[in-house]
Amino acid sequence: MKVIPLSAPPRPSFSPFFRLSRPLSGAFLLLALSAPARADARGGGHTLVVASWGGALGKAQDQAFFQPFARATGVGVRRFAWDGDAPVPANRPARGRHAWAMALMEDSTARIACMQGSLQRLGGSAGSAEACSVPALHDGVVLAWDRGRIPSAPRWSDFWDVVRYPGKRGLRKDPRSTLEIALMADGVAPADVYTVLATPEGVARAFHKLSQLRPYIVWWTTGADSARIIGNGSVLMTSAAAGEVAAQDAASSAAGRGRRDVGLQWAQGLDDGLCWGIAPGLDAAERDRARDLLHYMAGTERVARFAALYRARPDDQAMQPLPMDAAFWQDHLPDLARKFADWLAAPA
């Protein structure tokens, strides 16, 4: 979950991250991919290289999608953990670790990469930023806290109250989600966050709020990191990938290990959409294999299996987190990523 200004050279002190664009509809997915691949594209010994998250999300994908797909088709899936610490490569290598066919990324990243020509267009007009992604999942970015020290659920305003709740705080080292959280902590209603953040005054307000908390911040760059720092007590509270925290708790419980009682506060949470992007220039056989895998992952039973392994949604269905605005971040990420890097590099 790193952030890299995709339209400018990366800065060494900061690098943005990949996730996914507002998902395309399932109908569009099936139309864009057309019919299932030909049988002669499924011979044994073939391998599809997939770039995805590590942590519990990647393991759940292995169990629910990639391993069963390999058994059913004879096409192996080699997943390598990719946290998006570099932009989508414009020139995909023919061989090696980074010769990916499919990659998981954030909605905003997919939109930017689509317009740069770094992803395969699946349909739509040449000027559309939404035509290069296939829906994968939604993950919550929520407030996780140590229930052993704070019995009742805190909110983002409490997150900033280091007098009443002394201790370290975890935040994602990326303007996406972090600036939204800063504004909500400063009293901006969730529905107004992107309107405010689209103004110079709103940007200054968000960074001013972050500066108030800066001495207490422990930065995380992947969802697995966010679960680790709250699970091992490095922080009292953190923004976190909900699915990673839930999976960590479930794994500790199943193993009979003593675990920290971590709560998830979905009020003022964010809904981060993730999608698959397809590498441009694949040969016909590899394109067929990628298409087959995408069709396979869309199956109802496989989706249910994945959801059981990676619980990224609130139990209370009435709790609706704020959707992260991929179109906003497509327009503003390069500038805000630079500002965020400059803020990180400046003296505290």
XYZ file of C-alpha atoms in Angstrom:
348
model
C 0.000 0.000 0.000
C 2.595 2.434 -0.931
C 2.050 5.552 -2.991
C 4.092 6.640 -5.971
C 3.314 9.749 -8.011
C 2.510 8.005 -11.248
C 3.045 11.013 -13.464
C 6.360 12.059 -11.957
C 9.635 10.371 -10.995
C 9.291 8.571 -7.660
C 10.779 10.162 -4.588
C 12.966 8.042 -2.345
C 11.201 9.044 0.865
C 7.750 7.985 -0.231
C 6.108 5.639 -2.664
C 2.371 5.104 -3.419
C 0.443 1.917 -3.795
C -1.760 -0.206 -6.062
C -5.358 -1.230 -5.436
C -8.367 -0.917 -7.604
C -10.766 1.184 -9.575
C -14.499 1.359 -8.989
C -15.424 -2.114 -10.116
C -16.952 -2.667 -13.478
C -20.218 -4.549 -13.497
C -20.179 -8.315 -13.675
C -21.999 -8.131 -16.993
C -19.283 -5.910 -18.437
C -16.640 -8.301 -17.122
C -18.113 -11.258 -18.948
C -18.696 -9.301 -22.131
C -15.227 -7.828 -22.105
C -13.622 -11.206 -21.632
C -15.975 -12.836 -24.128
C -16.354 -16.622 -24.200
C -14.277 -19.076 -22.135
C -10.867 -19.859 -23.524
C -10.339 -22.607 -26.048
C -9.527 -26.022 -24.667
C -6.179 -26.128 -26.452
C -5.010 -23.166 -24.356
C -5.259 -25.245 -21.190
C -2.488 -27.752 -21.573
C -0.572 -28.897 -18.505
C 2.666 -27.213 -17.576
C 1.470 -23.673 -18.291
C 1.815 -21.068 -15.540
C 0.036 -17.765 -15.095
C 1.971 -15.117 -13.159
C -0.216 -13.021 -10.885
C 0.879 -10.005 -8.861
C -1.251 -9.648 -5.748
C -1.119 -8.664 -2.080
C 0.657 -10.687 0.498
C -0.782 -11.277 3.936
C -4.113 -12.912 4.598
C -5.653 -11.590 1.388
C -3.094 -13.357 -0.794
C -3.436 -16.582 1.179
C -7.223 -16.463 0.832
C -6.866 -15.984 -2.926
C -4.544 -18.999 -3.060
C -7.045 -21.205 -1.232
C -10.276 -19.960 -2.793
C -9.117 -19.267 -6.349
C -5.616 -20.073 -7.505
C -5.050 -23.588 -6.140
C -8.506 -24.910 -7.132
C -8.095 -23.306 -10.572
C -4.768 -25.073 -11.056
C -6.298 -28.425 -10.096
C -9.293 -27.903 -12.380
C -7.427 -26.690 -15.461
C -3.821 -27.839 -15.201
C -2.722 -24.192 -15.421
C -0.570 -23.258 -12.459
C -0.845 -19.839 -10.867
C 2.320 -18.286 -9.487
C 1.469 -15.444 -7.148
C 4.081 -13.026 -5.963
C 3.371 -10.446 -3.291
C 3.311 -6.964 -4.705
C 2.569 -3.953 -2.531
C 2.568 -1.469 -5.363
C 5.892 0.159 -4.579
C 6.322 1.012 -8.252
C 3.945 2.163 -10.984
C 2.418 -0.342 -13.358
C 5.344 -1.075 -15.666
C 4.773 0.405 -19.092
C 7.114 -2.151 -20.653
C 6.357 -5.596 -19.251
C 9.393 -7.916 -19.285
C 9.008 -11.096 -21.317
C 10.341 -13.322 -18.537
C 11.125 -13.306 -14.868
C 9.433 -12.389 -11.619
C 7.820 -9.238 -12.979
C 6.451 -10.765 -16.197
C 2.976 -10.583 -14.682
C -0.188 -11.276 -16.645
C -2.631 -9.973 -14.012
C -2.137 -7.582 -11.123
C -4.287 -6.536 -8.192
C -4.458 -2.794 -7.655
C -6.512 0.030 -6.247
C -9.210 1.649 -8.313
C -7.360 4.929 -8.612
C -4.150 3.200 -9.675
C -5.988 1.243 -12.361
C -7.597 4.400 -13.723
C -4.247 6.203 -13.940
C -2.498 3.208 -15.485
C -5.343 2.777 -17.974
C -4.979 6.327 -19.229
C -1.196 5.864 -19.469
C -1.616 2.748 -21.604
C -0.014 0.509 -18.974
C -3.000 -1.869 -18.790
C -4.942 -3.781 -21.426
C -8.205 -2.119 -22.417
C -11.124 -4.510 -22.058
C -13.689 -2.352 -23.817
C -15.114 1.145 -23.771
C -13.918 4.289 -25.482
C -10.300 5.322 -25.804
C -10.860 8.195 -23.388
C -12.424 6.083 -20.627
C -10.390 5.394 -17.483
C -12.778 2.646 -16.372
C -12.181 0.193 -19.216
C -9.036 -1.545 -17.925
C -10.167 -3.110 -14.648
C -12.181 -6.113 -13.510
C -13.746 -6.079 -10.031
C -11.992 -8.112 -7.370
C -13.252 -7.120 -3.907
C -13.872 -4.299 -1.478
C -11.818 -3.969 1.691
C -12.573 -1.646 4.569
C -10.080 0.862 5.918
C -11.285 1.217 9.484
C -10.179 2.235 12.953
C -8.703 -0.765 14.797
C -8.032 -0.391 18.515
C -6.871 -2.300 21.589
C -10.028 -3.166 23.517
C -7.984 -4.145 26.546
C -7.055 -0.492 27.005
C -10.095 1.267 25.498
C -13.355 -0.570 26.274
C -15.685 1.536 24.109
C -15.316 2.113 20.380
C -13.328 5.293 19.594
C -13.814 7.534 16.581
C -11.263 9.435 14.504
C -11.540 12.456 16.819
C -10.501 10.161 19.697
C -7.662 8.842 17.531
C -6.131 12.329 17.720
C -6.712 12.689 21.488
C -3.329 11.578 22.819
C -3.993 13.148 26.233
C -7.049 11.044 26.969
C -5.697 8.004 25.104
C -1.877 8.072 25.308
C -0.012 5.807 22.920
C 1.154 5.401 19.352
C -1.134 5.618 16.330
C -0.836 3.790 13.015
C -1.600 5.389 9.650
C -1.028 4.342 6.061
C 2.008 5.937 4.451
C -0.055 7.126 1.527
C -2.296 10.169 1.061
C -5.158 7.861 0.038
C -7.260 7.105 3.124
C -4.896 9.094 5.368
C -6.047 12.533 4.209
C -9.702 11.490 4.332
C -9.225 10.284 7.914
C -7.495 13.519 8.936
C -10.432 15.572 7.677
C -13.001 13.369 9.422
C -10.982 13.683 12.641
C -11.179 17.454 12.187
C -14.965 17.370 12.015
C -15.669 17.071 8.290
C -18.707 14.881 7.617
C -17.905 11.802 5.508
C -20.232 12.973 2.741
C -18.267 16.231 2.461
C -14.733 14.828 2.577
C -13.952 14.901 -1.152
C -15.579 18.293 -1.661
C -13.322 19.725 1.038
C -10.226 17.834 -0.083
C -10.649 19.185 -3.620
C -9.840 22.703 -2.368
C -6.433 24.139 -1.423
C -7.874 25.060 1.972
C -9.056 21.501 2.519
C -5.653 20.061 1.623
C -3.939 22.482 4.016
C -6.465 21.539 6.714
C -5.744 17.827 6.305
C -1.972 18.266 6.499
C -2.301 20.588 9.495
C -4.320 17.906 11.263
C -1.695 15.273 10.439
C 1.035 17.543 11.806
C -0.713 17.598 15.180
C -0.370 13.818 15.448
C 2.966 13.370 13.705
C 5.154 12.533 16.771
C 2.862 9.618 17.591
C 2.481 8.077 14.131
C 3.746 4.608 13.203
C 3.497 4.310 9.421
C 2.318 1.166 7.673
C 2.520 0.375 3.971
C 0.552 -2.865 3.527
C -2.671 -4.212 4.957
C -0.712 -6.995 6.638
C 1.478 -4.359 8.308
C -1.596 -2.622 9.706
C -2.811 -5.857 11.300
C 0.644 -6.649 12.666
C 1.219 -3.340 14.473
C -2.129 -3.466 16.267
C -1.803 -7.188 16.954
C 1.640 -6.949 18.560
C 0.877 -3.829 20.591
C 3.102 -1.417 18.671
C 0.167 1.000 18.533
C -2.919 1.693 20.608
C -5.012 2.481 17.524
C -4.472 2.365 13.792
C -6.206 2.746 10.494
C -6.219 -0.789 9.161
C -7.304 -3.145 6.419
C -10.338 -4.748 8.037
C -9.915 -8.099 6.318
C -6.306 -8.456 7.487
C -7.198 -7.705 11.115
C -10.139 -10.121 11.059
C -7.980 -12.858 9.497
C -5.226 -12.345 12.070
C -7.750 -12.651 14.884
C -9.274 -15.798 13.369
C -5.856 -17.418 12.868
C -4.824 -16.737 16.472
C -8.106 -18.114 17.763
C -7.855 -21.271 15.649
C -4.304 -21.890 16.838
C -5.304 -21.438 20.467
C -2.821 -18.621 20.902
C -3.402 -15.813 23.347
C -4.238 -12.744 21.363
C -4.820 -9.059 21.861
C -8.493 -8.124 21.830
C -8.709 -5.859 18.795
C -11.888 -4.028 17.881
C -12.900 -2.677 14.484
C -14.816 0.605 14.316
C -16.712 0.820 11.013
C -18.270 4.234 11.709
C -16.416 6.744 9.499
C -14.683 3.822 7.792
C -13.642 3.847 4.142
C -14.530 1.370 1.412
C -11.491 0.658 -0.768
C -12.356 -1.098 -4.031
C -9.809 -3.476 -5.500
C -9.667 -4.798 -9.022
C -7.616 -6.818 -11.478
C -5.643 -5.183 -14.242
C -4.402 -7.156 -17.244
C -0.951 -6.632 -18.742
C -0.940 -5.260 -22.280
C 0.622 -7.236 -25.108
C -0.039 -10.766 -23.834
C 0.119 -13.499 -26.448
C -3.140 -15.279 -27.273
C -2.480 -18.309 -25.054
C -1.600 -16.225 -22.012
C -4.555 -13.938 -22.580
C -6.814 -16.997 -22.679
C -5.382 -18.285 -19.411
C -5.923 -14.919 -17.729
C -9.468 -14.817 -19.069
C -10.158 -18.311 -17.757
C -8.916 -17.386 -14.298
C -11.068 -14.263 -14.180
C -14.144 -16.279 -15.172
C -13.271 -18.886 -12.561
C -12.913 -16.323 -9.765
C -16.347 -14.870 -10.613
C -18.075 -18.174 -9.759
C -20.594 -17.900 -6.929
C -19.126 -20.725 -4.857
C -15.583 -19.386 -5.207
C -16.666 -15.872 -4.232
C -18.422 -17.276 -1.138
C -15.341 -19.322 -0.242
C -13.111 -16.268 -0.484
C -15.510 -14.158 1.596
C -15.445 -16.802 4.323
C -11.639 -16.720 4.389
C -11.227 -12.948 4.133
C -13.938 -11.077 6.011
C -13.549 -7.518 4.767
C -17.094 -6.226 5.316
C -18.936 -5.137 8.493
C -21.161 -7.664 10.226
C -23.790 -4.937 10.563
C -24.989 -4.438 6.999
C -26.541 -1.107 8.002
C -23.029 0.224 8.529
C -21.982 1.679 5.183
C -18.395 2.932 4.932
C -17.552 5.887 2.698
C -16.530 4.691 -0.797
C -13.072 5.946 -1.680
C -13.441 8.182 -4.718
C -11.268 6.641 -7.432
C -12.028 9.430 -9.903
C -10.929 12.015 -7.340
C -7.661 10.199 -6.732
C -7.075 9.714 -10.439
C -7.127 13.485 -10.800
C -5.363 14.446 -7.578
C -2.991 11.627 -6.634
C 0.122 12.921 -8.460
C -0.109 16.329 -6.783
C -1.147 15.080 -3.338
C 1.470 12.327 -3.404
C 4.154 14.955 -3.981
C 2.761 17.107 -1.175
C 2.660 14.079 1.115
C 6.267 13.198 0.269
C 7.358 16.781 0.945
C 5.472 16.773 4.261
C 7.154 13.517 5.297
C 10.590 14.867 4.358
C 10.141 18.159 6.205
C 11.411 18.491 9.802
C 8.782 17.433 12.333
